[in-house]
Amino acid sequence: MEKRKHHKSTLERVKAVRVITEQHYEAGNNSRCYKSVWRNYVYPAYKICYRTYLNYLGIPTTRPKEDPRQLSLFD
């Protein structure tokens, strides 16, 4: 499957949504599940649907590690 590139603003929004999720999500607690976090905290702030919210949780926000075999110009 091909990886997509995302705009900087989308990646910033993904990071913000993940911070909200980390603050309020608890595994195994139905009153603090992903759906509840989306309904009470994410949707009022960002107006994204639940499916988009789940997609945001799957988007990597860190840069991939550099290949050690890649040569560098400034070392």
mmCIF file of C-alpha atoms in Angstrom:
data_model
loop_
_atom_site.group_PDB
_atom_site.id
_atom_site.type_symbol
_atom_site.label_atom_id
_atom_site.label_comp_id
_atom_site.label_asym_id
_atom_site.label_seq_id
_atom_site.Cartn_x
_atom_site.Cartn_y
_atom_site.Cartn_z
ATOM 1 C CA MET A 1 0.000 0.000 0.000
ATOM 2 C CA GLU A 2 1.316 3.417 -0.906
ATOM 3 C CA LYS A 3 2.031 5.948 1.823
ATOM 4 C CA ARG A 4 0.527 9.377 1.356
ATOM 5 C CA LYS A 5 2.211 12.673 2.046
ATOM 6 C CA HIS A 6 0.189 15.044 4.169
ATOM 7 C CA HIS A 7 0.209 18.824 4.342
ATOM 8 C CA LYS A 8 1.935 20.464 7.296
ATOM 9 C CA SER A 9 -1.364 21.823 8.607
ATOM 10 C CA THR A 10 -2.888 18.338 8.563
ATOM 11 C CA LEU A 11 0.069 16.918 10.485
ATOM 12 C CA GLU A 12 -0.243 19.697 13.076
ATOM 13 C CA ARG A 13 -3.958 18.922 13.466
ATOM 14 C CA VAL A 14 -3.134 15.207 13.818
ATOM 15 C CA LYS A 15 -0.645 16.011 16.573
ATOM 16 C CA ALA A 16 -3.212 18.159 18.392
ATOM 17 C CA VAL A 17 -5.861 15.437 18.142
ATOM 18 C CA ARG A 18 -3.402 12.862 19.487
ATOM 19 C CA VAL A 19 -2.586 15.092 22.474
ATOM 20 C CA ILE A 20 -6.297 15.348 23.294
ATOM 21 C CA THR A 21 -6.651 11.587 22.927
ATOM 22 C CA GLU A 22 -3.658 10.887 25.189
ATOM 23 C CA GLN A 23 -5.135 13.153 27.863
ATOM 24 C CA HIS A 24 -8.604 11.587 27.906
ATOM 25 C CA TYR A 25 -8.443 7.991 26.570
ATOM 26 C CA GLU A 26 -8.373 5.003 28.911
ATOM 27 C CA ALA A 27 -8.186 1.457 27.581
ATOM 28 C CA GLY A 28 -10.943 -0.755 28.962
ATOM 29 C CA ASN A 29 -13.053 2.142 30.269
ATOM 30 C CA ASN A 30 -16.170 2.549 28.111
ATOM 31 C CA SER A 31 -16.837 6.048 29.397
ATOM 32 C CA ARG A 32 -13.387 7.104 28.140
ATOM 33 C CA CYS A 33 -13.170 5.096 24.904
ATOM 34 C CA TYR A 34 -12.169 6.561 21.519
ATOM 35 C CA LYS A 35 -15.791 7.259 20.579
ATOM 36 C CA SER A 36 -16.369 9.142 23.824
ATOM 37 C CA VAL A 37 -13.139 11.129 23.479
ATOM 38 C CA TRP A 38 -14.094 12.041 19.911
ATOM 39 C CA ARG A 39 -17.665 13.013 20.880
ATOM 40 C CA ASN A 40 -16.770 15.120 23.932
ATOM 41 C CA TYR A 41 -13.408 16.681 23.084
ATOM 42 C CA VAL A 42 -12.297 16.302 19.468
ATOM 43 C CA TYR A 43 -15.509 16.922 17.524
ATOM 44 C CA PRO A 44 -16.421 20.194 19.292
ATOM 45 C CA ALA A 45 -12.938 21.580 18.614
ATOM 46 C CA TYR A 46 -12.153 20.285 15.108
ATOM 47 C CA LYS A 47 -15.509 19.218 13.561
ATOM 48 C CA ILE A 48 -14.121 16.031 12.023
ATOM 49 C CA CYS A 49 -16.118 12.822 11.657
ATOM 50 C CA TYR A 50 -15.346 9.734 13.708
ATOM 51 C CA ARG A 51 -13.815 7.904 10.747
ATOM 52 C CA THR A 52 -11.423 10.803 10.086
ATOM 53 C CA TYR A 53 -10.526 10.793 13.785
ATOM 54 C CA LEU A 54 -9.601 7.104 13.593
ATOM 55 C CA ASN A 55 -7.571 7.755 10.436
ATOM 56 C CA TYR A 56 -5.716 10.565 12.235
ATOM 57 C CA LEU A 57 -4.733 8.145 14.989
ATOM 58 C CA GLY A 58 -3.114 5.950 12.320
ATOM 59 C CA ILE A 59 -1.113 8.678 10.562
ATOM 60 C CA PRO A 60 2.571 8.663 11.541
ATOM 61 C CA THR A 61 3.685 12.133 12.618
ATOM 62 C CA THR A 62 7.370 11.413 13.065
ATOM 63 C CA ARG A 63 9.841 11.391 10.233
ATOM 64 C CA PRO A 64 11.172 8.003 9.198
ATOM 65 C CA LYS A 65 14.619 7.133 10.480
ATOM 66 C CA GLU A 66 17.460 7.883 8.130
ATOM 67 C CA ASP A 67 19.071 5.017 6.300
ATOM 68 C CA PRO A 68 22.574 4.503 7.779
ATOM 69 C CA ARG A 69 23.830 3.614 4.296
ATOM 70 C CA GLN A 70 22.817 7.044 2.962
ATOM 71 C CA LEU A 71 25.774 9.381 2.491
ATOM 72 C CA SER A 72 25.716 12.830 4.053
ATOM 73 C CA LEU A 73 27.069 16.025 2.548
ATOM 74 C CA PHE A 74 27.777 17.865 5.796
ATOM 75 C CA ASP A 75 29.457 15.327 8.078
#
